[in-house]
């Protein structure tokens, strides 16, 4: 039939372009730990394995790591098949928790602590400190998390906006340093000072990659919600 061959060639060109686009869109290995497939894999492992005393709902993990429940479930199933995670059903909710008695758990946790650990550990500790309006990681670690090339940094830079109790904040940071095996540098500013600041420090920080830890500017934090509501994550 007239026109059949051109149409076929057109379709072939389309599928070749589509294949090239899919190849280009493949997620590269994360800068923080190139042994892993993706940043999502690292985040999920850090959330579960660095918090072995807690059960984690799939939707709760997804909310905290910024991924879909489908992707998180896939990672959890891989970890379960490897014997690193165990899951159970509670109603319609699937809960995951770390398996800590295997030979791989200890070394793997140490590796996660110095790579993907800062986000999970600091968020978990700072959410319990009253008076924090906002907290985030900035600087080199945040850049590596967002795939800016370079070596994994030796320390972590954290900005805390709010009026937390100094002793409570110090205790949280010291606990984070023990877990992460590295120094955590905290810069604390009041909400008023941060809102009115238009200096070079704020411009530099806010124009570079950051990793949000706490945001209490009118939003409910998912981790605190999970703690308070035993049925959360359905």
Coordinates of N, CA and C in Angstrom, one line a residue:
X1 N 0.8 -1.2 0.0 CA 0.0 0.0 0.0 C 0.9 1.2 0.0
X2 N 0.5 2.3 -0.7 CA 1.2 3.5 -0.7 C 1.4 4.1 0.7
X3 N 2.6 4.5 1.0 CA 2.8 5.2 2.2 C 3.2 4.2 3.4
X4 N 3.1 2.9 3.1 CA 3.4 2.0 4.2 C 4.8 2.0 4.6
X5 N 5.8 2.0 3.7 CA 7.2 2.0 3.9 C 7.7 3.2 4.7
X6 N 7.3 4.4 4.2 CA 7.7 5.6 5.0 C 7.2 5.6 6.4
X7 N 5.9 5.1 6.6 CA 5.4 5.1 8.0 C 6.2 4.1 8.8
X8 N 6.6 3.0 8.3 CA 7.4 2.0 9.0 C 8.7 2.6 9.4
X9 N 9.4 3.3 8.4 CA 10.7 4.0 8.7 C 10.5 5.0 9.8
X10 N 9.4 5.7 9.8 CA 9.1 6.7 10.8 C 9.0 6.1 12.2
X11 N 8.3 5.0 12.2 CA 8.1 4.3 13.5 C 9.4 3.8 14.0
X12 N 10.3 3.3 13.1 CA 11.6 2.8 13.5 C 12.4 3.9 14.1
X13 N 12.4 5.0 13.4 CA 13.2 6.2 13.9 C 12.7 6.6 15.3
X14 N 11.3 6.6 15.5 CA 10.8 6.9 16.8 C 11.2 6.0 17.9
X15 N 11.2 4.7 17.6 CA 11.5 3.7 18.7 C 13.0 3.8 18.9
X16 N 13.9 4.1 17.9 CA 15.3 4.3 18.2 C 15.5 5.5 19.1
X17 N 14.8 6.5 18.9 CA 14.9 7.7 19.7 C 14.4 7.4 21.1
X18 N 13.3 6.7 21.2 CA 12.8 6.3 22.5 C 13.8 5.5 23.3
X19 N 14.4 4.5 22.6 CA 15.4 3.6 23.3 C 16.6 4.4 23.8
X20 N 17.0 5.4 22.9 CA 18.1 6.2 23.3 C 17.8 7.1 24.5
X21 N 16.5 7.6 24.6 CA 16.1 8.4 25.7 C 16.1 7.5 27.0
X22 N 15.6 6.3 26.9 CA 15.5 5.4 28.0 C 16.9 5.1 28.6
X23 N 17.8 4.9 27.6 CA 19.2 4.6 28.0 C 19.8 5.8 28.7
X24 N 19.5 7.0 28.2 CA 20.0 8.2 28.8 C 19.4 8.5 30.2
X25 N 18.2 8.0 30.4 CA 17.5 8.3 31.7 C 17.8 7.3 32.8
X26 N 18.6 6.3 32.5 CA 19.0 5.3 33.5 C 19.7 6.0 34.6
X27 N 19.4 5.7 35.9 CA 19.9 6.3 37.0 C 21.4 5.9 37.2
X28 N 22.3 6.8 37.4 CA 23.6 6.5 37.6 C 23.9 6.1 39.1
X29 N 25.0 5.4 39.3 CA 25.3 5.0 40.7 C 25.5 6.3 41.5
X30 N 25.0 6.3 42.8 CA 25.1 7.5 43.6 C 26.6 7.9 43.9
X31 N 26.8 9.2 43.9 CA 28.2 9.6 44.2 C 28.6 9.3 45.6
X32 N 27.7 9.3 46.6 CA 28.1 9.0 48.0 C 28.6 7.5 48.1
X33 N 28.0 6.6 47.4 CA 28.4 5.2 47.5 C 28.2 4.5 46.1
X34 N 29.1 4.6 45.2 CA 28.9 4.1 43.9 C 28.7 2.6 43.8
X35 N 28.9 1.8 44.9 CA 28.6 0.4 44.9 C 27.1 0.1 44.8
X36 N 26.3 1.1 45.1 CA 24.8 1.0 45.0 C 24.3 1.3 43.7
X37 N 23.0 0.9 43.4 CA 22.4 1.2 42.1 C 21.9 2.6 42.0
X38 N 21.4 3.1 43.1 CA 20.7 4.4 43.1 C 20.7 5.1 44.4
X39 N 20.4 6.4 44.4 CA 20.3 7.1 45.7 C 19.1 6.6 46.5
X40 N 18.0 6.2 45.8 CA 16.8 5.7 46.5 C 17.2 4.4 47.3
X41 N 18.0 3.6 46.7 CA 18.5 2.3 47.4 C 19.2 2.7 48.7
X42 N 20.1 3.7 48.6 CA 20.9 4.1 49.7 C 20.1 4.7 50.8
X43 N 19.1 5.5 50.4 CA 18.2 6.2 51.4 C 17.3 5.1 52.1
X44 N 16.8 4.2 51.4 CA 16.0 3.1 52.0 C 16.8 2.3 53.0
X45 N 18.0 1.9 52.6 CA 18.8 1.1 53.4 C 19.2 1.9 54.7
X46 N 19.5 3.2 54.6 CA 19.8 4.0 55.7 C 18.6 4.1 56.7
X47 N 17.5 4.4 56.1 CA 16.3 4.5 56.9 C 16.0 3.3 57.8
X48 N 16.1 2.1 57.2 CA 15.7 0.9 57.9 C 16.9 0.3 58.7
X49 N 18.1 0.2 58.1 CA 19.2 -0.4 58.8 C 19.8 0.4 59.9
X50 N 19.7 1.7 59.8 CA 20.3 2.6 60.9 C 19.3 2.9 62.0
X51 N 18.1 2.3 61.8 CA 17.1 2.4 62.9 C 16.5 1.0 63.2
X52 N 17.4 0.2 63.7 CA 17.0 -1.2 63.9 C 15.9 -1.5 65.0
X53 N 15.7 -0.5 65.8 CA 14.7 -0.7 66.9 C 13.3 -0.3 66.5
X54 N 13.1 0.0 65.2 CA 11.8 0.5 64.8 C 11.3 -0.3 63.6
X55 N 10.0 -0.5 63.5 CA 9.4 -1.0 62.3 C 9.0 0.2 61.4
X56 N 9.1 0.0 60.1 CA 8.9 1.0 59.1 C 7.8 0.6 58.1
X57 N 6.8 1.4 58.0 CA 5.8 1.2 56.9 C 6.4 1.6 55.6
X58 N 5.9 0.9 54.5 CA 6.4 1.2 53.2 C 6.1 2.6 52.8
X59 N 4.9 3.1 53.1 CA 4.5 4.4 52.7 C 5.3 5.4 53.5
X60 N 5.5 5.1 54.8 CA 6.3 6.0 55.6 C 7.7 6.2 55.1
X61 N 8.4 5.1 54.7 CA 9.7 5.2 54.1 C 9.7 6.0 52.8
X62 N 8.7 5.7 52.0 CA 8.5 6.4 50.7 C 8.4 7.9 50.9
X63 N 7.6 8.3 51.9 CA 7.5 9.8 52.2 C 8.8 10.4 52.7
X64 N 9.5 9.7 53.5 CA 10.7 10.2 54.0 C 11.9 10.3 53.0
X65 N 12.0 9.3 52.1 CA 13.1 9.3 51.2 C 12.7 10.0 49.9
X66 N 11.4 10.4 49.7 CA 11.0 11.1 48.5 C 10.9 10.2 47.3
X67 N 10.4 9.0 47.5 CA 10.2 8.1 46.4 C 8.8 7.5 46.4
X68 N 8.5 6.7 45.4 CA 7.2 6.1 45.3 C 7.2 4.8 46.2
X69 N 6.0 4.5 46.7 CA 5.9 3.2 47.5 C 6.3 2.0 46.7
X70 N 6.0 2.0 45.4 CA 6.4 0.9 44.5 C 7.9 0.7 44.5
X71 N 8.7 1.8 44.3 CA 10.1 1.7 44.3 C 10.7 1.3 45.7
X72 N 10.1 1.8 46.8 CA 10.5 1.4 48.1 C 10.2 -0.1 48.4
X73 N 9.1 -0.5 48.0 CA 8.7 -1.9 48.2 C 9.7 -2.8 47.4
X74 N 10.1 -2.4 46.2 CA 11.0 -3.2 45.4 C 12.4 -3.3 46.2
X75 N 12.8 -2.2 46.7 CA 14.1 -2.2 47.5 C 14.0 -3.1 48.7
X76 N 12.9 -3.0 49.4 CA 12.7 -3.7 50.7 C 12.6 -5.2 50.3
X77 N 12.0 -5.6 49.2 CA 12.0 -7.0 48.9 C 13.4 -7.5 48.5
X78 N 14.2 -6.7 47.9 CA 15.6 -7.1 47.6 C 16.3 -7.3 48.9
X79 N 16.2 -6.4 49.8 CA 16.8 -6.5 51.1 C 16.4 -7.7 51.9
X80 N 15.1 -8.0 51.8 CA 14.5 -9.2 52.5 C 15.1 -10.5 51.9
X81 N 15.2 -10.5 50.6 CA 15.7 -11.7 49.9 C 17.2 -11.9 50.3
X82 N 17.9 -10.8 50.6 CA 19.3 -10.9 51.0 C 19.5 -11.2 52.5
X83 N 18.4 -11.3 53.2 CA 18.4 -11.6 54.7 C 18.8 -10.4 55.5
X84 N 18.7 -9.1 55.0 CA 19.0 -7.9 55.7 C 17.8 -7.3 56.4
X85 N 16.6 -7.6 55.9 CA 15.4 -7.0 56.3 C 14.3 -8.1 56.5
X86 N 13.5 -8.0 57.5 CA 12.3 -8.9 57.6 C 11.1 -8.0 57.6
X87 N 10.0 -8.6 57.0 CA 8.8 -7.8 57.0 C 7.6 -8.7 57.5
X88 N 6.6 -8.0 57.9 CA 5.3 -8.6 58.4 C 4.2 -7.8 58.0
X89 N 3.0 -8.4 58.0 CA 1.8 -7.7 57.7 C 1.0 -7.3 58.9
X90 N 0.5 -6.1 59.0 CA -0.4 -5.7 60.1 C -1.6 -5.0 59.4
X91 N -2.7 -5.8 59.3 CA -3.8 -5.3 58.5 C -3.4 -5.2 57.0
X92 N -3.6 -4.0 56.5 CA -3.2 -3.8 55.1 C -1.8 -3.1 55.0
X93 N -1.1 -3.0 56.1 CA 0.2 -2.4 56.1 C 1.3 -3.4 56.2
X94 N 2.3 -3.2 55.4 CA 3.5 -4.0 55.4 C 4.6 -3.3 56.1
X95 N 5.1 -3.9 57.2 CA 6.1 -3.3 58.0 C 7.5 -4.0 57.8
X96 N 8.5 -3.2 57.8 CA 9.9 -3.7 57.6 C 10.8 -3.4 58.8
X97 N 11.6 -4.3 59.2 CA 12.6 -3.9 60.2 C 13.9 -4.6 59.9
X98 N 15.0 -4.1 60.4 CA 16.3 -4.6 60.1 C 16.6 -5.9 60.8
X99 N 17.3 -6.8 60.1 CA 17.8 -8.1 60.7 C 19.2 -7.8 61.2
X100 N 19.5 -7.8 62.5 CA 20.7 -7.3 63.0 C 21.7 -8.5 63.4
X101 N 21.3 -9.7 63.3 CA 22.2 -10.8 63.8 C 22.9 -11.5 62.6
X102 N 22.9 -10.9 61.4 CA 23.7 -11.5 60.3 C 25.1 -11.0 60.3
X103 N 26.0 -11.7 59.6 CA 27.4 -11.3 59.6 C 27.6 -10.0 58.8
X104 N 26.7 -9.6 57.9 CA 26.9 -8.4 57.1 C 26.4 -7.2 57.7
X105 N 25.5 -7.3 58.7 CA 24.8 -6.1 59.2 C 25.8 -5.1 59.8
X106 N 26.7 -5.5 60.7 CA 27.6 -4.6 61.3 C 28.5 -3.8 60.3
X107 N 29.2 -4.4 59.4 CA 30.0 -3.7 58.4 C 29.2 -2.8 57.5
X108 N 28.0 -3.3 57.1 CA 27.1 -2.5 56.2 C 26.6 -1.3 56.9
X109 N 26.2 -1.4 58.2 CA 25.8 -0.2 58.9 C 26.9 0.8 59.0
X110 N 28.1 0.4 59.3 CA 29.2 1.3 59.3 C 29.4 2.1 58.0
X111 N 29.3 1.3 56.9 CA 29.4 1.9 55.6 C 28.3 2.9 55.3
X112 N 27.1 2.6 55.7 CA 25.9 3.5 55.5 C 26.1 4.7 56.3
X113 N 26.6 4.5 57.5 CA 26.7 5.7 58.5 C 27.5 6.8 57.9
X114 N 28.6 6.4 57.2 CA 29.5 7.5 56.7 C 29.2 7.9 55.3
X115 N 28.1 7.3 54.7 CA 27.7 7.7 53.3 C 26.3 8.3 53.3
X116 N 25.3 7.4 53.4 CA 23.9 7.9 53.4 C 23.3 8.2 54.8
X117 N 24.1 7.9 55.8 CA 23.6 8.0 57.2 C 23.2 9.4 57.6
X118 N 23.9 10.5 57.2 CA 23.5 11.8 57.8 C 22.1 12.2 57.7
X119 N 21.5 12.0 56.6 CA 20.1 12.4 56.4 C 19.2 11.7 57.3
X120 N 19.3 10.3 57.4 CA 18.4 9.6 58.2 C 18.6 9.8 59.7
X121 N 19.9 9.8 60.1 CA 20.3 9.9 61.5 C 19.9 11.3 62.1
X122 N 20.3 12.4 61.4 CA 20.1 13.7 61.8 C 18.6 14.1 61.9
X123 N 17.9 13.6 60.8 CA 16.5 13.9 60.8 C 15.8 13.2 62.0
X124 N 16.2 12.0 62.3 CA 15.5 11.3 63.4 C 15.8 11.9 64.7
X125 N 17.0 12.5 64.9 CA 17.3 13.1 66.2 C 16.8 14.6 66.3
X126 N 16.8 15.3 65.2 CA 16.4 16.7 65.3 C 14.9 16.9 65.4
X127 N 14.1 15.9 64.9 CA 12.7 16.0 64.9 C 12.2 16.0 66.3
X128 N 12.9 15.5 67.3 CA 12.5 15.4 68.7 C 13.0 16.7 69.4
X129 N 13.7 17.6 68.8 CA 14.1 18.8 69.5 C 13.1 19.9 69.3
X130 N 12.4 20.3 70.3 CA 11.4 21.4 70.2 C 12.0 22.7 69.9
X131 N 11.3 23.5 69.2 CA 11.8 24.9 68.8 C 12.5 25.0 67.5
X132 N 12.7 23.9 66.8 CA 13.3 24.0 65.5 C 12.2 24.2 64.4
X133 N 12.4 25.3 63.7 CA 11.4 25.6 62.6 C 11.8 25.0 61.3
X134 N 13.1 24.9 61.1 CA 13.7 24.3 59.9 C 15.1 23.9 60.2
X135 N 15.5 22.8 59.6 CA 16.9 22.3 59.7 C 17.2 21.6 58.4
X136 N 18.4 21.8 57.9 CA 18.9 21.2 56.7 C 20.4 21.1 56.6
X137 N 20.8 20.1 55.9 CA 22.3 19.9 55.6 C 22.6 20.7 54.4
X138 N 23.8 21.4 54.5 CA 24.3 22.2 53.3 C 25.7 21.8 53.2
X139 N 26.4 22.4 52.2 CA 27.8 22.2 52.0 C 28.1 20.9 51.2
X140 N 29.3 20.4 51.5 CA 29.8 19.3 50.6 C 29.0 18.0 50.6
X141 N 28.5 17.6 51.8 CA 27.7 16.4 51.9 C 26.4 16.5 51.1
X142 N 25.8 17.7 51.2 CA 24.6 17.9 50.5 C 24.8 17.9 49.0
X143 N 26.0 18.4 48.6 CA 26.3 18.4 47.1 C 26.5 17.0 46.7
X144 N 27.2 16.2 47.4 CA 27.4 14.8 47.0 C 26.1 14.0 47.0
X145 N 25.2 14.3 47.9 CA 23.9 13.7 47.9 C 23.2 14.0 46.6
X146 N 23.3 15.2 46.1 CA 22.7 15.6 44.9 C 23.6 15.4 43.7
X147 N 24.5 14.4 43.8 CA 25.3 13.9 42.7 C 26.3 14.9 42.1
X148 N 26.7 15.9 42.9 CA 27.8 16.7 42.5 C 29.1 16.0 42.8
X149 N 30.0 15.8 41.8 CA 31.1 14.9 42.0 C 32.1 15.5 43.0
X150 N 32.8 14.5 43.6 CA 33.8 14.9 44.6 C 33.9 13.8 45.7
X151 N 34.9 13.9 46.5 CA 35.1 12.9 47.6 C 34.0 13.1 48.7
X152 N 33.7 12.0 49.4 CA 32.8 12.0 50.5 C 33.4 12.9 51.6
X153 N 32.7 13.9 52.0 CA 33.3 14.9 53.0 C 33.5 14.2 54.4
X154 N 34.5 14.8 55.1 CA 34.8 14.3 56.4 C 33.9 14.8 57.5
X155 N 33.2 15.9 57.3 CA 32.2 16.4 58.3 C 30.9 16.8 57.6
X156 N 30.0 17.2 58.4 CA 28.6 17.5 58.0 C 28.3 18.9 58.4
X157 N 27.7 19.8 57.6 CA 27.3 21.1 57.9 C 25.8 21.2 58.0
X158 N 25.3 21.6 59.1 CA 23.9 21.7 59.4 C 23.5 23.1 59.8
X159 N 22.4 23.6 59.2 CA 21.8 24.9 59.6 C 20.5 24.6 60.3
X160 N 20.4 25.2 61.5 CA 19.1 25.1 62.3 C 18.5 26.4 62.4
X161 N 17.3 26.6 61.9 CA 16.6 27.8 62.0 C 15.5 27.6 63.1
X162 N 15.6 28.4 64.2 CA 14.6 28.3 65.3 C 15.2 28.7 66.6
X163 N 14.5 28.3 67.6 CA 14.9 28.7 69.0 C 14.9 27.4 69.9
X164 N 15.7 26.4 69.5 CA 15.7 25.2 70.3 C 16.5 25.4 71.6
X165 N 16.2 24.6 72.6 CA 17.0 24.6 73.8 C 18.5 24.2 73.4
X166 N 19.4 25.0 73.8 CA 20.8 24.7 73.4 C 21.3 23.3 73.9
X167 N 20.9 23.0 75.1 CA 21.4 21.7 75.6 C 20.8 20.5 74.8
X168 N 19.5 20.7 74.5 CA 18.8 19.6 73.8 C 19.4 19.5 72.4
X169 N 19.7 20.6 71.8 CA 20.3 20.6 70.4 C 21.7 20.0 70.5
X170 N 22.5 20.4 71.5 CA 23.8 19.8 71.7 C 23.8 18.3 71.9
X171 N 22.9 17.8 72.7 CA 22.7 16.4 72.9 C 22.4 15.6 71.6
X172 N 21.5 16.2 70.8 CA 21.2 15.6 69.5 C 22.3 15.5 68.6
X173 N 23.1 16.6 68.5 CA 24.2 16.6 67.6 C 25.3 15.7 68.1
X174 N 25.6 15.6 69.4 CA 26.6 14.7 69.9 C 26.2 13.2 69.6
X175 N 24.9 12.9 69.7 CA 24.4 11.6 69.4 C 24.6 11.3 67.9
X176 N 24.3 12.3 67.1 CA 24.5 12.1 65.7 C 26.0 11.8 65.3
X177 N 26.9 12.6 66.0 CA 28.3 12.4 65.7 C 28.8 11.0 66.1
X178 N 28.2 10.5 67.2 CA 28.6 9.1 67.6 C 28.1 8.1 66.6
X179 N 26.9 8.3 66.1 CA 26.3 7.3 65.1 C 27.0 7.4 63.7
X180 N 27.4 8.7 63.4 CA 27.9 8.9 62.0 C 29.5 8.8 62.0
X181 N 30.1 8.8 63.1 CA 31.6 8.7 63.2 C 32.2 9.9 62.5
X182 N 31.7 11.0 62.7 CA 32.3 12.2 62.1 C 31.7 13.5 62.7
X183 N 32.4 14.6 62.5 CA 32.0 15.9 63.1 C 30.8 16.4 62.4
X184 N 29.8 17.0 63.2 CA 28.7 17.7 62.7 C 28.8 19.1 63.1
X185 N 28.9 20.0 62.2 CA 29.0 21.5 62.4 C 27.6 22.1 62.3
X186 N 27.2 22.7 63.4 CA 25.9 23.3 63.4 C 25.9 24.8 63.5
X187 N 25.2 25.5 62.6 CA 25.0 26.9 62.6 C 23.5 27.2 63.0
X188 N 23.3 27.9 64.1 CA 22.0 28.1 64.6 C 21.6 29.6 64.4
X189 N 20.5 29.9 63.8 CA 20.0 31.2 63.7 C 18.5 31.3 64.0
X190 N 18.1 32.5 64.5 CA 16.7 32.6 64.8 C 15.9 32.8 63.6
X191 N 14.6 32.5 63.6 CA 13.7 32.7 62.4 C 13.8 34.1 61.9
X192 N 13.8 35.1 62.8 CA 13.8 36.5 62.4 C 15.1 36.8 61.7
X193 N 16.2 36.4 62.3 CA 17.5 36.7 61.7 C 17.6 36.1 60.3
X194 N 17.1 34.8 60.2 CA 17.2 34.1 58.9 C 16.3 34.8 57.8
X195 N 15.1 35.2 58.3 CA 14.2 35.8 57.3 C 14.7 37.2 56.8
X196 N 15.4 37.9 57.7 CA 15.9 39.2 57.4 C 17.3 39.2 56.8
X197 N 17.9 38.0 56.7 CA 19.3 37.9 56.2 C 19.3 38.0 54.7
X198 N 20.1 38.9 54.1 CA 20.3 38.9 52.7 C 21.8 38.9 52.4
X199 N 22.6 38.4 53.3 CA 24.0 38.4 53.1 C 24.6 37.3 52.3
X200 N 25.9 37.3 52.1 CA 26.5 36.3 51.2 C 26.4 34.9 51.7
X201 N 26.4 34.6 53.0 CA 26.3 33.3 53.5 C 24.9 32.7 53.1
X202 N 23.8 33.4 53.3 CA 22.5 32.8 53.0 C 22.4 32.7 51.5
X203 N 22.9 33.6 50.7 CA 22.8 33.5 49.2 C 23.6 32.3 48.7
X204 N 24.8 32.1 49.3 CA 25.6 30.9 48.9 C 24.9 29.6 49.3
X205 N 24.4 29.5 50.5 CA 23.7 28.3 51.0 C 22.5 28.0 50.1
X206 N 21.6 29.0 49.9 CA 20.4 28.7 49.2 C 20.5 28.6 47.7
X207 N 21.7 28.9 47.2 CA 21.9 28.7 45.8 C 22.6 27.4 45.5
X208 N 22.9 26.7 46.5 CA 23.6 25.4 46.4 C 22.7 24.3 46.9
X209 N 23.0 23.0 46.6 CA 22.2 21.9 47.1 C 22.1 21.9 48.6
X210 N 20.9 21.6 49.1 CA 20.6 21.4 50.5 C 19.8 20.1 50.6
X211 N 19.8 19.5 51.8 CA 19.0 18.3 52.1 C 18.2 18.6 53.3
X212 N 16.9 18.7 53.1 CA 16.0 19.1 54.2 C 15.9 18.0 55.3
X213 N 16.0 18.4 56.5 CA 15.9 17.4 57.7 C 14.6 17.6 58.4
X214 N 14.3 18.9 58.8 CA 13.0 19.2 59.5 C 12.4 20.4 58.9
X215 N 11.1 20.4 58.7 CA 10.4 21.6 58.2 C 9.1 21.7 58.9
X216 N 9.1 22.5 59.9 CA 7.9 22.7 60.7 C 7.2 24.0 60.4
X217 N 7.3 24.5 59.1 CA 6.6 25.7 58.7 C 5.2 25.4 58.2
X218 N 4.4 24.7 59.1 CA 3.0 24.5 58.9 C 2.8 23.1 58.3
X219 N 3.8 22.2 58.2 CA 3.6 20.9 57.6 C 3.8 19.9 58.7
X220 N 3.1 18.7 58.6 CA 3.3 17.6 59.6 C 4.4 16.8 59.1
X221 N 5.4 16.5 60.0 CA 6.5 15.6 59.6 C 6.1 14.2 59.7
X222 N 6.4 13.5 58.6 CA 5.9 12.1 58.5 C 6.5 11.2 59.5
X223 N 7.8 11.4 60.0 CA 8.4 10.5 60.9 C 7.6 10.7 62.3
X224 N 7.4 11.9 62.7 CA 6.7 12.1 63.9 C 5.3 11.5 63.8
X225 N 4.6 11.7 62.7 CA 3.3 11.1 62.5 C 3.3 9.6 62.6
X226 N 4.3 9.0 62.1 CA 4.4 7.5 62.2 C 4.6 7.1 63.6
X227 N 5.3 7.8 64.4 CA 5.5 7.5 65.8 C 4.2 7.6 66.6
X228 N 3.4 8.6 66.3 CA 2.3 8.9 67.1 C 1.1 8.1 66.7
X229 N 1.0 7.7 65.5 CA -0.1 6.9 64.9 C 0.3 5.5 64.6
X230 N 0.0 4.5 65.4 CA 0.5 3.2 65.1 C -0.1 2.6 63.8
X231 N -1.1 3.2 63.2 CA -1.7 2.7 62.0 C -1.2 3.5 60.8
X232 N -0.3 4.4 61.0 CA 0.2 5.2 59.9 C 0.9 4.3 58.9
X233 N 0.8 4.7 57.6 CA 1.5 4.0 56.5 C 0.5 3.1 55.8
X234 N -0.7 3.1 56.1 CA -1.7 2.2 55.4 C -1.9 2.7 54.0

